Amino acid sequence: MNRTKIADLLNDPKIGQEYLVKGWVRAFRSNRFIQLNDGSTIKTLQGVVDFEKMDEHTLKRITTGSAISLTGTLIESLGSGQSVELQVNEVEIIGDANPDDVQKTVMQPKKHSMEFLREQAHLRFRTNTFSSVFRIRHAVAYAIHKFFNDRGFYYIHTPIITGSDAEGAGEMFRVTTLDPVIPPLNEDGTVNFKEDFFGKSVNLTVSGQLEAELAALALGQVYTFGPTFRAENSNTSRHLAEFWMIEPEVAFNDIHDNMDLAEDMLKYICSYVMENCADDLQFLNDREAAEQQSKPQNERNELSLIERLKFVTENNFERITYTKAIDVLRNSNHYKKKKFQYEVEWGTDLQSEHERYLVEKEYKRPVIITDYPASFKAFYMRRNDHSEPGKETVAAMDILFPGIGEMVGGSQREERLDILKEKCAAFHIEEQELWWYLETRKFGTVPHAGFGLGFERMIMFVTGMTNIRDVIPFPRTPLNAEF
């Protein structure tokens, strides 16, 4: 008999049919009722065994965490909690789980702290919370690929090892084969990277954007979806050293087209999760609701997890300029009563508290802010022709979500070679380092635009998890590269 996944069985249960299922024991009570889960769904299948027909040795081996197979007939359940159950006539132990060892792990049938679960990331997949998170993570990845594929985009694999710093922040991991103790040196005492594997200093990428632009200027519309790395010594709930980015680039698009594309994509992702991950989403929604009850009233979320997803799908995103955002914030009662921790002033970047105020209090919908000051934006962003003297702005955009602040950052790219060279000089970027990027502006340059979506940040939003380390299987953070 072929094995049936529990998700398939529960989606189309056939009473009276014989099934073979395999999975891990979540609970075994009264030497009669087995709760079995195989990872295909958050739901468990109850198996009912006749312990009098089983030998005592096999019964003792059915413990929490053990892997077993059950063969039996599907019947209507007389108990509460499930509509059907498997009347078991055959049990096979596939893999034992020592009860004494289980008691030391996250597989104990009790609530665990997130910190404890991170310490056992190799086992936390087996909990309801993390099995739901990672099923949803898969669904979001699939939705992203489907969204772009259905719109005629080409998936481009950009380099992980690169000699360029797309963000200009300098926080990159070096890749080298040189002896770390006695590297070859130049006469001035500096490391001689000409003797390294690539003949020069190279790093792990922080973005595939620059390379994606090259492809877009030939293929029309492309996107990347790959790992990126940042050597930022930060231990906050929003930062990882290794994370994934989605970066579309589209030829002939301006900033308005860019906003349309990003809004469509974000709505598509949220809709896909609601339509295809209903059980996991409901579990995480209920989990969050229970946690909120233990918080003071003024610290609770105004919207539930599912309501936040609908907040995205059911509202048109508000589009305002950075200058307008500053005016709104400075004229708010929140500002006048000095409730903001950070100052609100034209020429400074908005903080998360400002972004959330605009989304959650002022407009009550997702917000897209455009036309940021050039002073704190990247060199490749297009200079606005309508900038005021002394207040130069660029065609940049940030999309702000409830509870999380910035979700997407993007811009129209600077397609004019002379201005791009000026900006390289202003940012102290040597033209020879990006000669290939500049050359694309010499051969049929066109307006083009793109944006970046941090994959883990998106997963945080659609799962309600509050720490980015809990939405990636094996988080990489300062002083932590376990597993």
GROMACS .gro file of N, CA, C and O in nm, residues 188-250:
model
  252
  188ASP      N    1   5.433   4.801   0.135
  188ASP     CA    2   5.384   4.895   0.236
  188ASP      C    3   5.315   4.825   0.353
  188ASP      O    4   5.258   4.889   0.441
  189GLY      N    5   5.315   4.690   0.355
  189GLY     CA    6   5.259   4.617   0.467
  189GLY      C    7   5.115   4.578   0.450
  189GLY      O    8   5.060   4.506   0.535
  190THR      N    9   5.050   4.622   0.343
  190THR     CA   10   4.911   4.585   0.318
  190THR      C   11   4.905   4.445   0.256
  190THR      O   12   5.003   4.396   0.199
  191VAL      N   13   4.789   4.381   0.266
  191VAL     CA   14   4.771   4.247   0.212
  191VAL      C   15   4.776   4.253   0.059
  191VAL      O   16   4.711   4.337  -0.004
  192ASN      N   17   4.851   4.161   0.000
  192ASN     CA   18   4.864   4.154  -0.146
  192ASN      C   19   4.756   4.061  -0.201
  192ASN      O   20   4.774   3.940  -0.212
  193PHE      N   21   4.642   4.120  -0.235
  193PHE     CA   22   4.530   4.040  -0.283
  193PHE      C   23   4.551   3.989  -0.426
  193PHE      O   24   4.472   3.906  -0.473
  194LYS      N   25   4.656   4.034  -0.493
  194LYS     CA   26   4.685   3.981  -0.626
  194LYS      C   27   4.720   3.833  -0.619
  194LYS      O   28   4.710   3.761  -0.719
  195GLU      N   29   4.760   3.787  -0.501
  195GLU     CA   30   4.793   3.645  -0.484
  195GLU      C   31   4.673   3.565  -0.434
  195GLU      O   32   4.683   3.444  -0.409
  196ASP      N   33   4.560   3.632  -0.416
  196ASP     CA   34   4.439   3.563  -0.373
  196ASP      C   35   4.375   3.490  -0.490
  196ASP      O   36   4.414   3.509  -0.607
  197PHE      N   37   4.274   3.410  -0.463
  197PHE     CA   38   4.211   3.325  -0.564
  197PHE      C   39   4.162   3.405  -0.685
  197PHE      O   40   4.181   3.367  -0.799
  198PHE      N   41   4.097   3.519  -0.659
  198PHE     CA   42   4.042   3.600  -0.768
  198PHE      C   43   4.136   3.712  -0.812
  198PHE      O   44   4.102   3.791  -0.900
  199GLY      N   45   4.250   3.721  -0.750
  199GLY     CA   46   4.347   3.824  -0.789
  199GLY      C   47   4.314   3.963  -0.738
  199GLY      O   48   4.378   4.061  -0.775
  200LYS      N   49   4.213   3.973  -0.656
  200LYS     CA   50   4.176   4.101  -0.595
  200LYS      C   51   4.089   4.074  -0.474
  200LYS      O   52   4.045   3.960  -0.450
  201SER      N   53   4.058   4.178  -0.397
  201SER     CA   54   3.974   4.165  -0.279
  201SER      C   55   3.828   4.150  -0.323
  201SER      O   56   3.776   4.232  -0.400
  202VAL      N   57   3.761   4.044  -0.277
  202VAL     CA   58   3.620   4.022  -0.310
  202VAL      C   59   3.542   3.993  -0.182
  202VAL      O   60   3.599   3.958  -0.079
  203ASN      N   61   3.410   4.005  -0.192
  203ASN     CA   62   3.323   3.993  -0.075
  203ASN      C   63   3.197   3.915  -0.109
  203ASN      O   64   3.167   3.890  -0.227
  204LEU      N   65   3.122   3.879  -0.004
  204LEU     CA   66   2.987   3.826  -0.024
  204LEU      C   67   2.894   3.943  -0.053
  204LEU      O   68   2.904   4.048   0.010
  205THR      N   69   2.804   3.925  -0.146
  205THR     CA   70   2.722   4.036  -0.193
  205THR      C   71   2.622   4.085  -0.089
  205THR      O   72   2.571   4.008  -0.008
  206VAL      N   73   2.592   4.216  -0.094
  206VAL     CA   74   2.484   4.273  -0.014
  206VAL      C   75   2.360   4.297  -0.101
  206VAL      O   76   2.253   4.328  -0.050
  207SER      N   77   2.375   4.281  -0.232
  207SER     CA   78   2.262   4.305  -0.323
  207SER      C   79   2.297   4.257  -0.462
  207SER      O   80   2.412   4.267  -0.506
  208GLY      N   81   2.197   4.207  -0.533
  208GLY     CA   82   2.216   4.169  -0.673
  208GLY      C   83   2.167   4.275  -0.769
  208GLY      O   84   2.160   4.251  -0.890
  209GLN      N   85   2.133   4.392  -0.715
  209GLN     CA   86   2.068   4.494  -0.797
  209GLN      C   87   2.149   4.540  -0.917
  209GLN      O   88   2.097   4.547  -1.029
  210LEU      N   89   2.276   4.573  -0.896
  210LEU     CA   90   2.354   4.631  -1.005
  210LEU      C   91   2.365   4.533  -1.122
  210LEU      O   92   2.354   4.572  -1.238
  211GLU      N   93   2.387   4.406  -1.090
  211GLU     CA   94   2.394   4.305  -1.196
  211GLU      C   95   2.258   4.282  -1.260
  211GLU      O   96   2.248   4.257  -1.381
  212ALA      N   97   2.151   4.291  -1.180
  212ALA     CA   98   2.017   4.274  -1.236
  212ALA      C   99   1.985   4.385  -1.335
  212ALA      O  100   1.917   4.363  -1.435
  213GLU      N  101   2.035   4.505  -1.309
  213GLU     CA  102   2.014   4.615  -1.403
  213GLU      C  103   2.073   4.582  -1.540
  213GLU      O  104   2.014   4.614  -1.643
  214LEU      N  105   2.189   4.519  -1.540
  214LEU     CA  106   2.254   4.485  -1.667
  214LEU      C  107   2.163   4.393  -1.748
  214LEU      O  108   2.149   4.409  -1.870
  215ALA      N  109   2.102   4.295  -1.680
  215ALA     CA  110   2.015   4.201  -1.749
  215ALA      C  111   1.886   4.269  -1.796
  215ALA      O  112   1.837   4.242  -1.906
  216ALA      N  113   1.831   4.357  -1.712
  216ALA     CA  114   1.706   4.425  -1.748
  216ALA      C  115   1.723   4.511  -1.872
  216ALA      O  116   1.630   4.527  -1.951
  217LEU      N  117   1.842   4.565  -1.890
  217LEU     CA  118   1.867   4.651  -2.005
  217LEU      C  119   1.890   4.572  -2.133
  217LEU      O  120   1.930   4.627  -2.235
  218ALA      N  121   1.863   4.443  -2.126
  218ALA     CA  122   1.865   4.359  -2.247
  218ALA      C  123   1.741   4.272  -2.255
  218ALA      O  124   1.682   4.255  -2.361
  219LEU      N  125   1.697   4.219  -2.139
  219LEU     CA  126   1.583   4.127  -2.136
  219LEU      C  127   1.452   4.198  -2.101
  219LEU      O  128   1.347   4.136  -2.105
  220GLY      N  129   1.459   4.323  -2.066
  220GLY     CA  130   1.338   4.401  -2.040
  220GLY      C  131   1.294   4.402  -1.896
  220GLY      O  132   1.284   4.506  -1.834
  221GLN      N  133   1.267   4.283  -1.840
  221GLN     CA  134   1.224   4.276  -1.700
  221GLN      C  135   1.274   4.147  -1.637
  221GLN      O  136   1.249   4.038  -1.688
  222VAL      N  137   1.345   4.162  -1.528
  222VAL     CA  138   1.407   4.049  -1.460
  222VAL      C  139   1.387   4.063  -1.309
  222VAL      O  140   1.345   4.169  -1.261
  223TYR      N  141   1.417   3.956  -1.237
  223TYR     CA  142   1.418   3.966  -1.091
  223TYR      C  143   1.521   3.870  -1.035
  223TYR      O  144   1.554   3.768  -1.096
  224THR      N  145   1.573   3.903  -0.920
  224THR     CA  146   1.663   3.814  -0.847
  224THR      C  147   1.591   3.766  -0.721
  224THR      O  148   1.499   3.831  -0.671
  225PHE      N  149   1.632   3.652  -0.672
  225PHE     CA  150   1.580   3.599  -0.546
  225PHE      C  151   1.692   3.513  -0.490
  225PHE      O  152   1.705   3.396  -0.524
  226GLY      N  153   1.775   3.571  -0.406
  226GLY     CA  154   1.890   3.497  -0.359
  226GLY      C  155   1.941   3.546  -0.225
  226GLY      O  156   1.894   3.647  -0.170
  227PRO      N  157   2.041   3.476  -0.172
  227PRO     CA  158   2.098   3.513  -0.043
  227PRO      C  159   2.185   3.637  -0.054
  227PRO      O  160   2.255   3.658  -0.154
  228THR      N  161   2.180   3.720   0.048
  228THR     CA  162   2.266   3.837   0.057
  228THR      C  163   2.324   3.841   0.198
  228THR      O  164   2.271   3.779   0.290
  229PHE      N  165   2.429   3.919   0.216
  229PHE     CA  166   2.506   3.914   0.340
  229PHE      C  167   2.547   4.055   0.383
  229PHE      O  168   2.586   4.136   0.299
  230ARG      N  169   2.541   4.079   0.512
  230ARG     CA  170   2.583   4.209   0.563
  230ARG      C  171   2.654   4.190   0.696
  230ARG      O  172   2.597   4.135   0.790
  231ALA      N  173   2.777   4.237   0.704
  231ALA     CA  174   2.858   4.222   0.824
  231ALA      C  175   2.834   4.338   0.920
  231ALA      O  176   2.926   4.409   0.961
  232GLU      N  177   2.707   4.355   0.955
  232GLU     CA  178   2.669   4.463   1.047
  232GLU      C  179   2.660   4.404   1.187
  232GLU      O  180   2.585   4.309   1.211
  233ASN      N  181   2.737   4.459   1.280
  233ASN     CA  182   2.741   4.405   1.416
  233ASN      C  183   2.619   4.452   1.494
  233ASN      O  184   2.626   4.537   1.581
  234SER      N  185   2.504   4.394   1.458
  234SER     CA  186   2.378   4.435   1.519
  234SER      C  187   2.305   4.312   1.571
  234SER      O  188   2.293   4.212   1.503
  235ASN      N  189   2.255   4.325   1.693
  235ASN     CA  190   2.183   4.215   1.756
  235ASN      C  191   2.035   4.246   1.776
  235ASN      O  192   1.973   4.196   1.869
  236THR      N  193   1.978   4.328   1.690
  236THR     CA  194   1.838   4.364   1.705
  236THR      C  195   1.748   4.254   1.648
  236THR      O  196   1.795   4.161   1.581
  237SER      N  197   1.618   4.269   1.670
  237SER     CA  198   1.521   4.170   1.622
  237SER      C  199   1.493   4.186   1.473
  237SER      O  200   1.414   4.111   1.416
  238ARG      N  201   1.559   4.282   1.405
  238ARG     CA  202   1.535   4.309   1.263
  238ARG      C  203   1.656   4.278   1.175
  238ARG      O  204   1.650   4.300   1.055
  239HIS      N  205   1.767   4.232   1.234
  239HIS     CA  206   1.889   4.219   1.155
  239HIS      C  207   1.942   4.076   1.153
  239HIS      O  208   1.940   4.006   1.255
  240LEU      N  209   1.987   4.035   1.035
  240LEU     CA  210   2.057   3.908   1.015
  240LEU      C  211   2.184   3.935   0.935
  240LEU      O  212   2.190   4.031   0.857
  241ALA      N  213   2.284   3.849   0.951
  241ALA     CA  214   2.404   3.861   0.870
  241ALA      C  215   2.385   3.792   0.735
  241ALA      O  216   2.451   3.826   0.637
  242GLU      N  217   2.295   3.695   0.729
  242GLU     CA  218   2.262   3.624   0.605
  242GLU      C  219   2.112   3.628   0.589
  242GLU      O  220   2.038   3.587   0.679
  243PHE      N  221   2.066   3.680   0.476
  243PHE     CA  222   1.922   3.694   0.453
  243PHE      C  223   1.896   3.685   0.303
  243PHE      O  224   1.990   3.677   0.223
  244TRP      N  225   1.769   3.686   0.264
  244TRP     CA  226   1.732   3.669   0.124
  244TRP      C  227   1.662   3.795   0.073
  244TRP      O  228   1.586   3.859   0.146
  245MET      N  229   1.690   3.827  -0.052
  245MET     CA  230   1.633   3.948  -0.112
  245MET      C  231   1.567   3.917  -0.245
  245MET      O  232   1.616   3.833  -0.322
  246ILE      N  233   1.458   3.986  -0.272
  246ILE     CA  234   1.392   3.982  -0.403
  246ILE      C  235   1.412   4.119  -0.466
  246ILE      O  236   1.376   4.222  -0.404
  247GLU      N  237   1.469   4.124  -0.586
  247GLU     CA  238   1.502   4.252  -0.648
  247GLU      C  239   1.465   4.252  -0.797
  247GLU      O  240   1.542   4.205  -0.880
  248PRO      N  241   1.347   4.302  -0.831
  248PRO     CA  242   1.311   4.315  -0.972
  248PRO      C  243   1.371   4.442  -1.032
  248PRO      O  244   1.390   4.542  -0.962
  249GLU      N  245   1.401   4.437  -1.161
  249GLU     CA  246   1.447   4.554  -1.237
  249GLU      C  247   1.373   4.554  -1.370
  249GLU      O  248   1.365   4.450  -1.437
  250VAL      N  249   1.321   4.670  -1.409
  250VAL     CA  250   1.238   4.678  -1.530
  250VAL      C  251   1.281   4.795  -1.618
  250VAL      O  252   1.280   4.911  -1.573
   0.00000   0.00000   0.00000
